[in-house]
XYZ file of C-alpha atoms in Angstrom:
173
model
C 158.375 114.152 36.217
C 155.608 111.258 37.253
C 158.225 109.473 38.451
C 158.661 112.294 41.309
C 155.125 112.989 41.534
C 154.641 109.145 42.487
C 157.677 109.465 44.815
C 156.286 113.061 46.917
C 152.705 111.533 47.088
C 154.280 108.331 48.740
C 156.700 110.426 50.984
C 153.387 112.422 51.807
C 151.619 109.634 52.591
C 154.032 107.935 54.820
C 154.197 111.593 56.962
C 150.509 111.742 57.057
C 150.240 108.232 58.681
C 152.993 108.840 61.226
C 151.527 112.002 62.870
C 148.138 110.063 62.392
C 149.618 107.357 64.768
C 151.940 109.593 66.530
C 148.089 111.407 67.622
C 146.388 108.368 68.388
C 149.345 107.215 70.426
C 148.906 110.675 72.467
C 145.245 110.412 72.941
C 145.560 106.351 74.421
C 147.946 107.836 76.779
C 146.086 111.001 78.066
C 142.887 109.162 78.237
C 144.272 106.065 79.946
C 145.948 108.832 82.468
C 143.083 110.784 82.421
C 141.129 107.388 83.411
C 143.483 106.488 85.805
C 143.659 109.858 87.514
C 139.528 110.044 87.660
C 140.047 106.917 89.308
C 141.984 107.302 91.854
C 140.046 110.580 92.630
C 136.897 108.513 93.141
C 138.662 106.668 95.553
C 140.431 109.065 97.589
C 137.053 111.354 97.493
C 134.959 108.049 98.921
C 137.265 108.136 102.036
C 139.952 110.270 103.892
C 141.196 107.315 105.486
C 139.699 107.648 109.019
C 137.171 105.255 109.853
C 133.910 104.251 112.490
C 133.284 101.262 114.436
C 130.351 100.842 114.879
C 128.016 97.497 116.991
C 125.490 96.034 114.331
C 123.364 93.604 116.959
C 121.322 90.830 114.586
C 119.212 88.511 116.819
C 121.036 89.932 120.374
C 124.353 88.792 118.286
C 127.086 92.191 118.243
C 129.192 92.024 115.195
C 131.540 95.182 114.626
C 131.910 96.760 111.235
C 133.863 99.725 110.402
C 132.522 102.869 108.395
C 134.582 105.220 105.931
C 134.496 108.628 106.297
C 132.718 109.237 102.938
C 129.530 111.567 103.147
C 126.969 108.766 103.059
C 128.546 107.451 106.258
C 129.138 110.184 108.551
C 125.179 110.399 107.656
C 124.810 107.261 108.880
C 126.788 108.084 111.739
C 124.689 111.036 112.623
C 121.517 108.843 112.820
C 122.858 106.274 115.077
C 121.751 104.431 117.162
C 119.082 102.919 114.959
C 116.553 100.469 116.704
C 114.143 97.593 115.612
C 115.304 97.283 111.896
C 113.514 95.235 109.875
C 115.748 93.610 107.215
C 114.354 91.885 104.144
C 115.626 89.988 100.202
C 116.148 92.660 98.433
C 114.992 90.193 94.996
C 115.658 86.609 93.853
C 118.867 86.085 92.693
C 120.962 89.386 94.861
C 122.921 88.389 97.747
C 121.639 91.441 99.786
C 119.540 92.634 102.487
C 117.734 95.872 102.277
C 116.043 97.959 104.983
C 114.170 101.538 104.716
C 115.931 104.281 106.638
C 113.529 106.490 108.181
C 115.920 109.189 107.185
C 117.611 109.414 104.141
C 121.814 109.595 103.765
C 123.640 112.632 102.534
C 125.626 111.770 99.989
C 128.533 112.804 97.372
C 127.306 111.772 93.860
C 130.875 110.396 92.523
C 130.426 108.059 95.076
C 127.533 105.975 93.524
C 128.597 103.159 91.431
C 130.402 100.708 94.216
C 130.216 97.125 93.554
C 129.867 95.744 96.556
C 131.164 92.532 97.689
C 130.301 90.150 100.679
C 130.113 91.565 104.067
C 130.180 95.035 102.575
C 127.443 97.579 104.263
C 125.877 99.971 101.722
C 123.299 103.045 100.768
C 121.377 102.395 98.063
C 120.408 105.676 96.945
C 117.561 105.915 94.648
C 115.197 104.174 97.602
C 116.562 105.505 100.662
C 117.716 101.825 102.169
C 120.798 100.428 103.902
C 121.755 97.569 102.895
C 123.939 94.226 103.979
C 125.715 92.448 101.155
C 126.221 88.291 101.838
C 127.321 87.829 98.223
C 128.890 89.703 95.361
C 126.095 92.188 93.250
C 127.559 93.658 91.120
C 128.235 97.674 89.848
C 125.178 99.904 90.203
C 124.430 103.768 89.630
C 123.113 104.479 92.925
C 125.185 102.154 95.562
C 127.688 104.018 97.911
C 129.416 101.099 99.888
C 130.346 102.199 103.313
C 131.837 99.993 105.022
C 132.170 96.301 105.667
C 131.616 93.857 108.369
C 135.087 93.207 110.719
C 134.304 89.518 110.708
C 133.251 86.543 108.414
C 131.159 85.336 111.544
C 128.309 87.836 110.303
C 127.988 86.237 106.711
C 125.297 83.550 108.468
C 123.681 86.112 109.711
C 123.244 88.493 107.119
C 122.165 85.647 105.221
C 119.790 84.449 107.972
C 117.538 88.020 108.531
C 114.469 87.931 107.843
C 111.329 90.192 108.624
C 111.179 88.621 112.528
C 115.132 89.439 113.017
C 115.862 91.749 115.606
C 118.357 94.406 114.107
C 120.203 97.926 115.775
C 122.975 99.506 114.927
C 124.900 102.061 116.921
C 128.400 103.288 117.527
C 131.267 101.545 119.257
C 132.316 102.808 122.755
């Protein structure tokens, strides 16, 4: 009789750690769907695929960049042409150049942890500022990339603007 007692609790436990991994196994694969699906959702919701040319002119310079269609830039869009920018460092140590919109972007909240990259044209949020990227930032709550410089030409002069640069921005013919 112990000798089948010993034997069910075995066969019991072998059955309770197969569904145990058999669950775990399920859960991995609906949560790595599930992460994959939220993430191609982000990206689809950032853009429809139609984009905006617009003339960014640093220092009587015209570089083109081109604008998603997310919220933040048909914002932008609506705002253009801006005049007499004044671009500064955002802080020691980010590749980026911030200036204060006189108006702030609307916006879609999943679209606010970008991580921008160099020549990439952004909203940060939380103060209301475009901003130029010459360098890779990293992920933060509050960006919403929009767009990117057509051209590595502009790199120098992102990197070159400083509070006497002469900056506009309006929309390609």
């Amino acid at each position: 009789m112990r000798k089948y007692l010993v034997l069910i609790m075995a066969m019991l436990a072998l059955v309770l750690t197969a569904c145990a991994n058999s669950n775990a196994s399920q859960s991995d694969d609906s949560s790595s769907s599930s992460s994959q699906s939220s993430s191609s959702s982000q990206s689809s919701s950032s853009s429809t695929g139609q984009t905006h040319q617009i003339i960014v002119t640093i220092d009587g310079v015209d570089y083109t960049a081109t604008l998603d269609d997310s919220q933040a830039s048909q914002s932008l869009l609506e705002q253009l042409p801006l005049e007499n920018l004044s671009f500064r460092d955002f802080a020691s140590g980010f590749d980026e150049k911030i200036t204060d919109l006189a108006q702030p972007l609307d916006y879609n909240d999943d679209e606010n942890s970008d991580d921008p990259q160099a020549l990439d044209i952004g909203y940060w949020s939380p103060d209301e500022r475009l901003v130029f990227y010459y360098g890779n930032v990293g992920a933060y709550s509050g960006i919403h990339v929009m767009g990117h410089f057509d051209s590595e030409d502009a790199l120098d002069a992102i990197q070159g603007l400083s509070d006497s640069s002469q900056v506009s921005i309006r929309l390609a013919d």
